C-alpha atoms as a printed R data frame, in Angstrom:
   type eleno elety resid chain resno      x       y       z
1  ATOM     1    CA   UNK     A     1 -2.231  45.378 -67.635
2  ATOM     2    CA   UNK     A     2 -0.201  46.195 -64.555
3  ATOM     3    CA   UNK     A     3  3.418  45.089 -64.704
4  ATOM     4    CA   UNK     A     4  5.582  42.610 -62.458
5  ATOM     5    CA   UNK     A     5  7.481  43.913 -60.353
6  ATOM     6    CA   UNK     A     6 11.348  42.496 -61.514
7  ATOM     7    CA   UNK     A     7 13.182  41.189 -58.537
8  ATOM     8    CA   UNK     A     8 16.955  42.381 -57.362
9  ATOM     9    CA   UNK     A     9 19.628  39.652 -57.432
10 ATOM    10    CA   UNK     A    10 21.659  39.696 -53.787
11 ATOM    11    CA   UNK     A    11 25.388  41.019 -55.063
12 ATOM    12    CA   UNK     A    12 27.555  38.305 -54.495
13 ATOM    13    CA   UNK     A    13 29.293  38.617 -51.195
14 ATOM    14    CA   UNK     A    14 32.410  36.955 -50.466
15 ATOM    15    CA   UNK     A    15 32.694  34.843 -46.827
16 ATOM    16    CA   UNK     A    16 34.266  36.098 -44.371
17 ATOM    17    CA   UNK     A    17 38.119  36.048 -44.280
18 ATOM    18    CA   UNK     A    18 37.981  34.303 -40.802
19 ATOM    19    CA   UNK     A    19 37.839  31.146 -41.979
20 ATOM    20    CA   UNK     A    20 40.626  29.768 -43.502
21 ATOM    21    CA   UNK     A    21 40.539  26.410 -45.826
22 ATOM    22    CA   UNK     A    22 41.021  22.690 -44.072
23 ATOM    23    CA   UNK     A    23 44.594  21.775 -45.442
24 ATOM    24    CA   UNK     A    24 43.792  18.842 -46.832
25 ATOM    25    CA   UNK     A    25 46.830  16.087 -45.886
26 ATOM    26    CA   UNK     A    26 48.294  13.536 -48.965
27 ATOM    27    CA   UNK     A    27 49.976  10.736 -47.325
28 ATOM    28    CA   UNK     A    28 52.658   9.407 -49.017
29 ATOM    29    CA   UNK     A    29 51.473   6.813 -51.619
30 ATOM    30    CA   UNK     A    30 54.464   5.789 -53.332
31 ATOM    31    CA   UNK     A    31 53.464   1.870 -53.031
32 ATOM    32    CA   UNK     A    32 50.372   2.301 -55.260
33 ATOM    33    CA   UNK     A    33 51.863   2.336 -58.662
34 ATOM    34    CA   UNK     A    34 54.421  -0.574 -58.209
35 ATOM    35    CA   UNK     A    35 51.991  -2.922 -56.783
36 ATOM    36    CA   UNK     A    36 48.785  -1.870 -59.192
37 ATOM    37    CA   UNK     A    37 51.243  -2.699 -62.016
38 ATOM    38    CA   UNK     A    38 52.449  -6.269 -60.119
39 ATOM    39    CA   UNK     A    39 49.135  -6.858 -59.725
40 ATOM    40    CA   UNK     A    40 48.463  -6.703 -63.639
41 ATOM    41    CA   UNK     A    41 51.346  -8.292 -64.330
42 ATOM    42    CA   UNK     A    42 50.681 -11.067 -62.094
43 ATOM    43    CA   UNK     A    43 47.386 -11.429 -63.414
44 ATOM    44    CA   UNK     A    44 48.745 -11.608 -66.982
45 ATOM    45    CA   UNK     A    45 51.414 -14.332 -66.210
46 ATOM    46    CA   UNK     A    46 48.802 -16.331 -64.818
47 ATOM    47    CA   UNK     A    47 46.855 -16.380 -67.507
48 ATOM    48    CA   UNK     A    48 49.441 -16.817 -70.051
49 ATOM    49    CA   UNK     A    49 51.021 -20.330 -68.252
50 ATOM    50    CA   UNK     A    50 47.990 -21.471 -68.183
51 ATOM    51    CA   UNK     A    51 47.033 -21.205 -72.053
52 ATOM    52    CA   UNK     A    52 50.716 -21.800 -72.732
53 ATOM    53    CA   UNK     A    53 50.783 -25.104 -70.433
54 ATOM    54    CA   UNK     A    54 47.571 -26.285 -71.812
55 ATOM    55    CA   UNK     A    55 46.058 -26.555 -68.104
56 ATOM    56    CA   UNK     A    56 48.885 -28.280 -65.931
57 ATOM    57    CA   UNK     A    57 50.352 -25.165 -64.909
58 ATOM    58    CA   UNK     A    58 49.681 -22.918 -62.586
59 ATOM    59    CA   UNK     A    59 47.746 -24.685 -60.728
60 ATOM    60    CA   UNK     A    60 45.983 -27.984 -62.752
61 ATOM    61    CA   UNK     A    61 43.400 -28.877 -59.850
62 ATOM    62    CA   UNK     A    62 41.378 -26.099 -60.481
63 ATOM    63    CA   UNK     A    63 41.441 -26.574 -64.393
64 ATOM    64    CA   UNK     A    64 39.132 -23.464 -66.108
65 ATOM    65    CA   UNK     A    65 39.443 -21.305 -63.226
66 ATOM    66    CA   UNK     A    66 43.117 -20.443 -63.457
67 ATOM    67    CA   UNK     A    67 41.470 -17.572 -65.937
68 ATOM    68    CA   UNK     A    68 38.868 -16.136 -62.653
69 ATOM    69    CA   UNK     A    69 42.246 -16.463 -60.473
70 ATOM    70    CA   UNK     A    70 44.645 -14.126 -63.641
71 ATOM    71    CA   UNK     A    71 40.962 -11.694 -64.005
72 ATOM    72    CA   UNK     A    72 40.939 -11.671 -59.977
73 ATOM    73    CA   UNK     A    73 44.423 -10.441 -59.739
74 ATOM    74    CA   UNK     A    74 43.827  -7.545 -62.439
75 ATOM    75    CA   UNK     A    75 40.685  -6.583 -60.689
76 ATOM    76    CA   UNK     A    76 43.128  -6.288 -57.600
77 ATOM    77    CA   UNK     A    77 45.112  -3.642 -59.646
78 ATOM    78    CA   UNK     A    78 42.524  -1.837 -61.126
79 ATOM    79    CA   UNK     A    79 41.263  -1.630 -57.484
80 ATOM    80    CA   UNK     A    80 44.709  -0.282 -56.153
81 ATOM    81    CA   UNK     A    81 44.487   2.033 -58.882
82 ATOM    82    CA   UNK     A    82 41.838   4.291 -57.017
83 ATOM    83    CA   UNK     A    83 44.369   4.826 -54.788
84 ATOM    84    CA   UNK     A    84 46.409   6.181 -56.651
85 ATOM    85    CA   UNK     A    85 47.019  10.306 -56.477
């Protein structure tokens, strides 16, 4: 039975030194952390007046969905948090 033939792997070959790599610009994100962590905080208070209050407080017209509003607000900071580098 004849045999394969085997084929050559290329040597790796570097690219060319002409190129240089994009710098690669951080803008200054110093806000993200203290408003991700109002955000959650926010969020929390909410939620705790409103258990706490029984419903009157923070805002009574809206009754069951103070809870959506405190969630909404952590959502905001877990959002904010992607910013963060």
């Amino acid at each position: 039975m004849p045999k394969s033939r085997i084929r050559k792997k290329a040597d790796y070959t570097p690219p060319p030194a002409s190129k240089q790599a994009a710098s690669i610009k951080l803008t200054n994100r110093s806000w993200v952390a203290p408003v991700m962590l109002a955000l959650f905080a926010i969020g929390l208070v909410w939620i705790v007046v409103f258990y706490v209050t029984d419903g009157r407080l923070p805002l009574e017209s809206i009754s069951n969905w103070n809870i959506v509003v405190g969630f909404g607000f952590i959502a905001a900071g877990f959002g904010v948090s992607t910013q963060w580098k």
